[in-house]
Amino acid sequence: MTKNQKAEELSVLKRILIVGNGGRENSIAWALSKNHSIEQIYVCPGNGGTENFERCMCLKTKSGDEKTIINECQRLQINLVIIGPEVPLAEGLADKMREAGLTVFGPGKEGAQLEASKDWAKALMIENNIPTAKYWSAKSKEEALGILQRFNQPLVIKADGLAAGKGVTVCETIEQSREAIKDVFSGKFGSAGNKIILEEKIEGPEVSIFALCDGEKLIILPPAQDHKRLLDGDKGPNTGGMGAYAPAPLINEKALNELTELILKPTLQGLKKKNIKYVGVIYAGLMLTSSGPKVIEFNCRFGDPECQALMPLMGKEFASVLFACARGESENAPKLTFNTKRSACIVAASKGYPESPQGGDKINIKVELNSSLQVFHAGTTVDKSDNIITSGGRVLSVVAQGESFVEAFNLAYSNLKKIKFNGMYYRRDIGYQVRNI
Ligand code: AMP
Ligand code: GLY
């Protein structure tokens, strides 16, 4: 095929459907809407901010079941489906869509185990010499307590399955590890806690690296740093993420190349050895320890809110690149370029997040957007009188770009002050690691 023919094939991309309703999906829709050859972007079900962007609309189906969404994709002649969250990926939505003839960006059920089973992911890492913390797995409380007793040190306790970011307890004492084991087997995390991982506690700064994958090859994205804890100073409970920034200066270009060889390529190789054609995002959460980088988790999708910080850095080729990956032919896509600016994302959450977020509060947004400033909605909805109201824990994020992180964070924080809702909470110290560069 000639270069022109290849470009022509990718130009059939006219209608995209994004599955999900969070800030991640809102920012992906925004990034794709920059490509004017795309006629329509549906977000299913989307949120109160979806229709702020040109050619973007919410697609609300009567029931959110797989068959209905697949039928809608066929009726709307969708060329590309992007599945945002981990739950539908782990349930095999991508497989069913592919069986129905749709072109999908997102791994099938088997590949999604990278995130959906920590035990499975750990085994894959060991089989492929990917550096990670030492671990043991157990299927019963007695077995887990036995391992803890033998090891006689506080261990990190992880429910095996998906637990919305709440299944990990980093313990200071053996007693805490014991309690965490009992908690998991008490059914607190449902079937996610049928199995448990006990992990050696490691230390060091955390950073996330990402690759877009077409089953065979990887396209590496800028690294990002997330802030998982609720309170300033990285204190308080774990959340989905209270803010992020990219590119993380902890990883320069040389280090990113090394991490690609050490972690991302062997991960893809490991998946291929299991006959898994992995199409989607490989997200590796790393800890940079004194004995080298180690993987603490894999995710099978874009991070939220890392995605919101990353999307404004994507070049205009982004849509074509995702489409080419979904078709298993990333070599036919134009090279993905990146904006060289620094990007800062601050999440505003509702009162009570993460335990019991309150909803139903009217949101007042007085931000004047420009090409370096975005507001991405997450837990928002539109009421009958067209007011934007809160409907979830992480409500929205303000994202800004600058020549320096100082500039980016100043712009994001000064505009966050122009948003108000009852009980609005945000961390004041997002990006503290880079606020002087
Ligand atoms: P995860 O849900 O796997 O991302 O874990 C949540 C957080 O727990 C991570 O961001 C780390 O801060 C921490 N964590 C996970 N595994 C370990 C470990 N083996 N040692 C120390 N901290 C960990
Ligand atoms: N922000 C962490 C995650 O998306 O898992």
Coordinates of C-alpha atoms and ligand atoms in Angstrom, one line a residue:
M1 CA 0.0 0.0 0.0
T2 CA 1.3 3.5 -0.8
K3 CA 1.6 6.2 1.7
N4 CA -1.4 8.0 0.2
Q5 CA -3.5 4.9 0.3
K6 CA -2.6 4.4 3.9
A7 CA -3.6 8.0 4.8
E8 CA -6.8 7.5 2.8
E9 CA -7.7 4.4 4.8
L10 CA -7.3 6.3 8.1
S11 CA -9.3 9.2 6.7
V12 CA -12.5 7.1 7.0
L13 CA -12.5 8.0 10.7
K14 CA -15.6 10.2 11.0
R15 CA -17.6 8.9 13.9
I16 CA -16.2 8.0 17.3
L17 CA -17.8 6.6 20.4
I18 CA -16.1 6.9 23.8
V19 CA -17.4 4.7 26.6
G20 CA -17.4 6.3 30.0
N21 CA -18.6 9.3 32.0
G22 CA -15.5 10.6 33.8
G23 CA -12.9 13.4 33.4
R24 CA -10.7 11.0 31.4
E25 CA -13.4 10.5 28.8
N26 CA -14.2 14.2 28.8
S27 CA -10.6 15.1 28.0
I28 CA -10.3 12.4 25.3
A29 CA -13.4 13.8 23.6
W30 CA -11.9 17.3 23.8
A31 CA -8.6 16.2 22.3
L32 CA -10.4 14.3 19.5
S33 CA -12.7 17.3 18.8
K34 CA -9.6 19.3 17.7
N35 CA -9.5 17.1 14.6
H36 CA -12.0 18.8 12.3
S37 CA -12.2 15.9 9.9
I38 CA -14.1 14.0 12.6
E39 CA -17.8 14.6 12.2
Q40 CA -19.2 13.4 15.4
I41 CA -18.0 12.2 18.8
Y42 CA -20.4 10.4 21.1
V43 CA -19.7 9.8 24.7
C44 CA -21.7 7.0 26.3
P45 CA -23.1 8.1 28.7
G46 CA -20.9 11.2 29.0
N47 CA -21.4 13.9 31.6
G48 CA -22.5 17.5 32.1
G49 CA -19.4 18.8 30.2
T50 CA -19.5 16.5 27.1
E51 CA -21.6 18.9 25.0
N52 CA -19.3 21.9 25.7
F53 CA -17.0 20.7 22.9
E54 CA -17.7 21.0 19.2
R55 CA -19.3 17.9 17.6
C56 CA -19.4 16.1 20.9
M57 CA -22.7 14.7 22.4
C58 CA -23.8 12.4 25.1
L59 CA -25.3 9.1 24.1
K60 CA -27.7 7.9 26.8
T61 CA -28.9 4.4 26.2
K62 CA -32.0 3.1 28.0
S63 CA -30.0 0.5 29.6
G64 CA -26.2 0.5 29.8
D65 CA -25.9 -3.1 28.8
E66 CA -23.3 -4.3 26.2
K67 CA -25.8 -5.4 23.6
T68 CA -27.6 -2.0 23.5
I69 CA -24.3 -0.1 23.2
I70 CA -23.1 -2.4 20.4
N71 CA -26.5 -1.9 18.6
E72 CA -26.1 1.9 18.9
C73 CA -22.6 1.8 17.5
Q74 CA -23.8 -0.1 14.5
R75 CA -26.8 2.2 14.0
L76 CA -24.6 5.3 14.2
Q77 CA -22.0 3.7 11.9
I78 CA -19.2 4.3 14.5
N79 CA -15.7 3.9 13.0
L80 CA -13.8 3.8 16.3
V81 CA -14.8 2.9 19.8
I82 CA -12.6 4.0 22.7
I83 CA -13.3 2.3 26.0
G84 CA -12.3 4.5 28.9
P85 CA -12.8 2.7 32.2
E86 CA -11.4 -0.6 33.5
V87 CA -14.6 -2.2 34.5
P88 CA -16.1 -2.7 31.0
L89 CA -12.7 -3.7 29.7
A90 CA -12.3 -6.4 32.4
E91 CA -15.9 -7.6 31.6
G92 CA -14.9 -8.2 28.0
L93 CA -16.8 -5.3 26.2
A94 CA -14.0 -4.9 23.7
D95 CA -14.1 -8.6 22.7
K96 CA -17.9 -8.4 22.2
M97 CA -17.6 -5.3 20.1
R98 CA -14.8 -6.8 18.0
E99 CA -16.9 -9.9 17.4
A100 CA -19.7 -7.6 16.2
G101 CA -17.2 -6.1 13.7
L102 CA -16.4 -2.8 15.5
T103 CA -13.0 -1.2 15.6
V104 CA -12.0 -0.8 19.2
F105 CA -9.2 0.9 21.2
G106 CA -9.0 -1.0 24.5
P107 CA -7.8 -4.5 25.4
G108 CA -10.1 -7.6 25.5
K109 CA -10.9 -9.4 28.7
E110 CA -7.7 -11.5 28.8
G111 CA -5.4 -8.5 28.3
A112 CA -7.4 -6.4 30.8
Q113 CA -6.2 -8.9 33.5
L114 CA -3.1 -6.8 33.6
E115 CA -5.2 -4.5 35.8
A116 CA -8.1 -6.8 36.8
S117 CA -5.9 -9.4 38.6
K118 CA -2.9 -8.3 40.5
D119 CA -1.9 -12.0 40.9
W120 CA -2.0 -12.5 37.1
A121 CA 0.0 -9.3 36.5
K122 CA 2.6 -10.2 39.1
A123 CA 3.1 -13.6 37.5
L124 CA 3.5 -12.0 34.0
M125 CA 6.1 -9.7 35.5
I126 CA 8.0 -12.5 37.1
E127 CA 7.9 -14.6 33.9
N128 CA 9.3 -11.7 31.9
N129 CA 11.9 -10.4 34.3
I130 CA 10.0 -7.1 34.8
P131 CA 11.2 -5.5 38.1
T132 CA 8.6 -5.5 40.8
A133 CA 8.2 -5.8 44.6
K134 CA 8.5 -9.4 46.0
Y135 CA 5.1 -10.9 46.6
W136 CA 3.1 -13.8 47.8
S137 CA -0.5 -14.7 46.9
A138 CA -3.1 -16.4 49.1
K139 CA -6.6 -17.7 48.6
S140 CA -7.7 -17.8 52.2
K141 CA -7.3 -15.7 55.3
E142 CA -5.4 -18.5 57.1
E143 CA -2.9 -18.9 54.2
A144 CA -2.4 -15.1 54.1
L145 CA -1.9 -14.8 57.9
G146 CA 0.6 -17.8 57.7
I147 CA 2.6 -15.9 55.1
L148 CA 2.6 -12.8 57.3
Q149 CA 3.7 -14.7 60.3
R150 CA 6.6 -16.4 58.4
F151 CA 7.8 -13.1 57.0
N152 CA 7.3 -11.3 60.3
Q153 CA 7.4 -7.7 58.8
P154 CA 4.6 -5.3 57.8
L155 CA 3.5 -6.2 54.2
V156 CA 1.4 -4.2 51.7
I157 CA -2.0 -6.0 51.4
K158 CA -3.8 -5.9 48.0
A159 CA -7.1 -7.3 47.0
D160 CA -6.5 -9.2 43.8
G161 CA -9.3 -7.8 41.7
L162 CA -10.7 -4.4 40.8
A163 CA -11.6 -2.3 43.9
A164 CA -11.9 1.2 42.5
G165 CA -8.5 2.1 43.9
K166 CA -9.4 1.1 47.4
G167 CA -8.1 -2.4 47.5
V168 CA -4.5 -1.5 48.6
T169 CA -3.4 -1.0 52.2
V170 CA 0.2 0.1 52.8
C171 CA 0.8 -1.0 56.4
E172 CA 3.2 0.4 59.0
T173 CA 2.9 -2.5 61.4
I174 CA 2.3 -6.3 61.3
E175 CA -1.0 -5.7 63.2
Q176 CA -2.2 -3.4 60.4
S177 CA -1.3 -6.0 57.8
R178 CA -3.2 -8.6 59.8
E179 CA -6.3 -6.3 60.0
A180 CA -6.0 -5.6 56.3
I181 CA -6.0 -9.3 55.5
K182 CA -9.1 -9.8 57.6
D183 CA -10.8 -6.9 55.9
V184 CA -10.2 -8.3 52.4
F185 CA -11.5 -11.7 53.4
S186 CA -14.5 -10.2 55.2
G187 CA -16.0 -9.5 51.8
K188 CA -15.3 -5.7 51.9
F189 CA -14.3 -5.7 48.2
G190 CA -16.7 -8.4 47.0
S191 CA -15.2 -10.9 44.6
A192 CA -12.2 -8.7 44.1
G193 CA -11.1 -10.0 47.5
N194 CA -11.3 -13.7 46.8
K195 CA -7.6 -13.7 46.5
I196 CA -5.0 -11.5 48.1
I197 CA -1.5 -10.3 47.3
L198 CA 1.0 -9.7 50.1
E199 CA 3.8 -7.5 48.9
E200 CA 7.1 -6.3 50.2
K201 CA 6.9 -2.6 51.0
I202 CA 9.1 -0.5 48.7
E203 CA 10.0 3.2 48.8
G204 CA 10.8 5.9 46.4
P205 CA 9.1 8.6 44.3
E206 CA 6.2 7.4 42.1
V207 CA 5.8 8.1 38.4
S208 CA 3.6 6.6 35.7
I209 CA 4.5 5.7 32.1
F210 CA 2.1 5.0 29.3
A211 CA 2.2 3.4 25.9
L212 CA -0.4 3.2 23.2
C213 CA -0.3 -0.3 21.8
D214 CA -1.6 -1.9 18.5
G215 CA -0.9 -5.5 19.5
E216 CA 2.6 -5.4 18.1
K217 CA 4.2 -2.1 18.7
L218 CA 4.3 0.7 21.3
I219 CA 4.0 4.4 21.0
I220 CA 5.3 6.0 24.2
L221 CA 3.5 9.0 25.8
P222 CA 5.1 11.6 28.1
P223 CA 5.3 10.3 31.7
A224 CA 3.0 11.8 34.3
Q225 CA 2.7 12.1 38.1
D226 CA -0.5 11.6 40.0
H227 CA -1.5 12.6 43.6
K228 CA -3.5 9.8 45.0
R229 CA -4.0 10.9 48.6
L230 CA -6.9 13.2 49.5
L231 CA -5.0 15.7 51.7
D232 CA -2.1 18.1 51.2
G233 CA 1.3 16.6 52.0
D234 CA 0.2 13.3 50.5
K235 CA -1.8 12.5 53.6
G236 CA -5.2 11.0 54.2
P237 CA -7.0 8.2 52.3
N238 CA -6.2 7.1 48.8
T239 CA -8.5 8.5 46.1
G240 CA -8.8 8.0 42.4
G241 CA -6.4 10.9 42.0
M242 CA -6.6 14.6 43.1
G243 CA -4.3 16.1 40.4
A244 CA -1.5 15.3 38.0
Y245 CA 1.1 16.9 35.9
A246 CA 3.1 16.0 32.8
P247 CA 5.7 15.5 31.5
A248 CA 7.1 14.3 34.8
P249 CA 10.7 15.7 35.0
L250 CA 11.8 12.7 37.1
I251 CA 12.0 10.7 33.9
N252 CA 14.0 12.4 31.1
E253 CA 14.1 11.1 27.6
K254 CA 17.0 8.7 28.2
A255 CA 15.3 7.2 31.3
L256 CA 12.0 6.9 29.4
N257 CA 13.9 4.9 26.7
E258 CA 15.4 2.7 29.4
L259 CA 12.0 2.1 31.1
T260 CA 10.5 1.2 27.7
E261 CA 13.2 -1.5 27.3
L262 CA 13.0 -2.7 30.9
I263 CA 9.2 -2.6 31.4
L264 CA 6.9 -1.7 28.5
K265 CA 8.5 -3.9 25.8
P266 CA 8.8 -7.0 28.0
T267 CA 5.2 -6.5 29.1
L268 CA 3.9 -6.5 25.5
Q269 CA 6.2 -9.5 24.8
G270 CA 4.8 -11.3 27.8
L271 CA 1.2 -10.7 26.6
K272 CA 2.1 -11.8 23.1
K273 CA 3.6 -15.1 24.5
K274 CA 0.2 -15.7 26.0
N275 CA -1.3 -15.1 22.5
I276 CA -3.0 -11.9 23.6
K277 CA -3.2 -9.2 21.0
Y278 CA -3.2 -6.2 23.3
V279 CA -4.7 -3.1 21.8
G280 CA -5.0 -0.2 24.1
V281 CA -3.1 1.6 26.8
I282 CA -0.5 0.0 28.9
Y283 CA -0.1 2.1 32.0
A284 CA 2.7 1.2 34.4
G285 CA 2.7 2.8 37.8
L286 CA 6.4 2.8 39.0
M287 CA 8.3 3.4 42.2
L288 CA 11.8 4.6 41.6
T289 CA 13.6 2.8 44.5
S290 CA 17.2 2.9 45.5
S291 CA 17.7 -0.4 43.8
G292 CA 16.1 0.7 40.5
P293 CA 12.5 1.2 39.1
K294 CA 9.9 -1.3 40.1
V295 CA 6.3 -1.7 38.9
I296 CA 3.7 -1.3 41.6
E297 CA 0.7 -1.6 39.3
F298 CA -0.5 -1.9 35.8
N299 CA -3.6 -0.4 34.4
C300 CA -5.2 -1.3 31.1
R301 CA -6.5 2.2 30.3
F302 CA -5.5 5.9 30.5
G303 CA -5.1 7.1 34.1
D304 CA -7.6 9.5 35.6
P305 CA -6.6 12.4 36.1
E306 CA -3.3 11.8 34.3
C307 CA -5.2 11.7 31.1
Q308 CA -6.6 15.2 31.6
A309 CA -3.0 16.5 32.0
L310 CA -1.8 14.5 29.0
M311 CA -4.5 15.3 26.4
P312 CA -3.6 18.9 25.9
L313 CA -0.1 17.7 25.0
M314 CA -1.2 15.4 22.2
G315 CA -0.5 16.5 18.6
K316 CA -3.3 16.7 16.1
E317 CA -2.5 13.2 14.9
F318 CA -3.9 11.7 18.1
A319 CA -7.2 10.5 16.6
S320 CA -5.5 8.9 13.6
V321 CA -3.0 7.2 15.9
L322 CA -5.7 5.7 18.1
F323 CA -7.6 4.6 15.0
A324 CA -4.5 3.0 13.5
C325 CA -3.7 1.2 16.8
A326 CA -7.3 -0.1 17.0
R327 CA -6.8 -1.5 13.5
G328 CA -3.5 -3.1 14.5
E329 CA -1.5 -1.0 12.1
S330 CA 0.1 1.9 14.0
E331 CA 2.9 2.0 11.4
N332 CA 0.3 3.5 9.0
A333 CA -0.4 6.5 11.3
P334 CA 1.4 9.8 11.2
K335 CA 4.0 10.1 13.9
L336 CA 2.4 11.3 17.1
T337 CA 3.8 14.7 18.1
F338 CA 3.6 16.3 21.5
N339 CA 3.2 19.9 22.7
T340 CA 6.4 20.7 24.5
K341 CA 4.7 22.8 27.2
R342 CA 4.2 21.7 30.9
S343 CA 0.7 20.6 31.8
A344 CA -1.0 20.8 35.2
C345 CA -4.3 19.3 36.3
I346 CA -6.1 20.0 39.6
V347 CA -9.2 18.1 40.6
A348 CA -12.1 19.7 42.5
A349 CA -14.0 17.1 44.5
S350 CA -17.3 17.2 46.3
K351 CA -17.8 17.2 50.0
G352 CA -17.5 13.8 51.5
Y353 CA -15.2 12.4 48.7
P354 CA -14.0 9.6 48.7
E355 CA -16.1 7.9 51.3
S356 CA -19.6 9.4 50.7
P357 CA -19.5 12.2 48.1
Q358 CA -22.5 14.6 48.2
G359 CA -24.2 15.4 44.9
G360 CA -26.9 17.8 43.6
D361 CA -25.0 21.1 44.2
K362 CA -25.2 23.8 41.6
I363 CA -21.8 24.6 40.0
N364 CA -20.8 28.1 39.0
I365 CA -18.1 28.3 36.4
K366 CA -16.7 31.8 35.5
V367 CA -13.5 30.6 33.7
E368 CA -12.6 32.2 30.4
L369 CA -11.1 29.3 28.4
N370 CA -8.2 29.7 26.0
S371 CA -5.8 27.4 24.2
S372 CA -3.8 26.9 27.3
L373 CA -6.7 26.4 29.8
Q374 CA -9.3 23.7 29.9
V375 CA -12.1 22.7 32.3
F376 CA -12.8 19.0 32.1
H377 CA -16.0 17.7 33.7
A378 CA -16.3 14.4 35.6
G379 CA -19.0 14.0 38.2
T380 CA -21.4 16.6 36.7
T381 CA -24.8 16.5 35.1
V382 CA -27.3 19.0 33.6
D383 CA -30.5 19.4 35.5
K384 CA -34.0 20.2 34.0
S385 CA -33.3 24.0 34.1
D386 CA -30.0 23.5 32.3
N387 CA -27.9 24.1 35.5
I388 CA -24.7 22.2 35.8
I389 CA -24.8 20.2 39.1
T390 CA -22.5 17.9 40.9
S391 CA -23.2 14.2 40.6
G392 CA -20.0 12.4 41.8
G393 CA -16.9 12.5 43.9
R394 CA -14.4 14.0 41.6
V395 CA -16.5 16.8 40.0
L396 CA -14.2 18.5 37.5
S397 CA -10.6 19.4 36.9
V398 CA -8.9 22.6 35.7
V399 CA -6.0 21.9 33.4
A400 CA -3.5 24.5 32.2
Q401 CA -0.3 24.6 30.2
G402 CA 2.7 26.8 30.4
E403 CA 6.3 27.2 29.4
S404 CA 7.2 26.2 33.0
F405 CA 5.3 24.2 35.7
V406 CA 5.2 27.5 37.7
E407 CA 3.3 29.1 34.9
A408 CA 1.0 26.1 34.4
F409 CA 0.1 25.7 38.0
N410 CA -0.4 29.4 38.6
L411 CA -2.8 29.5 35.7
A412 CA -4.7 26.4 36.8
Y413 CA -5.0 27.5 40.5
S414 CA -6.0 31.1 39.7
N415 CA -8.8 29.8 37.4
L416 CA -9.9 27.1 39.9
K417 CA -10.9 30.1 42.2
K418 CA -13.4 31.1 39.5
I419 CA -15.3 27.9 40.0
K420 CA -17.7 27.5 43.0
F421 CA -20.0 24.8 44.4
N422 CA -21.1 23.9 47.9
G423 CA -18.5 21.8 49.6
M424 CA -15.9 22.1 46.8
Y425 CA -12.6 20.7 47.9
Y426 CA -9.2 20.6 46.2
R427 CA -5.6 20.1 47.2
R428 CA -3.5 23.2 47.4
D429 CA -0.2 21.5 46.8
I430 CA -0.7 19.6 43.5
G431 CA 2.7 19.5 41.7
Y432 CA 4.6 20.5 44.8
Q433 CA 7.6 18.5 43.4
V434 CA 7.8 20.8 40.4
R435 CA 6.3 24.1 41.6
N436 CA 9.7 25.9 41.4
I437 CA 10.6 24.8 37.8
Ligands
AMP1 P1 -2.2 0.8 43.6 O1 -3.7 0.9 43.8 O2 -1.7 -0.5 43.3 O3 -1.8 2.0 42.7 O4 -1.6 1.3 45.0 C1 -2.0 2.5 45.7 C2 -0.7 3.1 46.3 O5 -0.2 2.2 47.3 C3 0.4 3.3 45.3 O6 0.3 4.5 44.6 C4 1.6 3.3 46.3 O7 1.7 4.6 46.8 C5 1.2 2.4 47.3 N1 1.8 1.0 47.1 C6 1.4 0.0 46.3 N2 2.2 -1.0 46.4 C7 3.2 -0.7 47.2 C8 4.4 -1.3 47.7 N3 4.7 -2.6 47.4 N4 5.2 -0.6 48.6 C9 4.9 0.6 49.0 N5 3.8 1.3 48.6 C10 3.0 0.7 47.7
GLY2 N1 -5.0 8.0 38.8 C1 -4.8 6.6 38.9 C2 -5.5 5.8 38.1 O1 -6.2 6.2 37.1 O2 -5.5 4.6 38.3

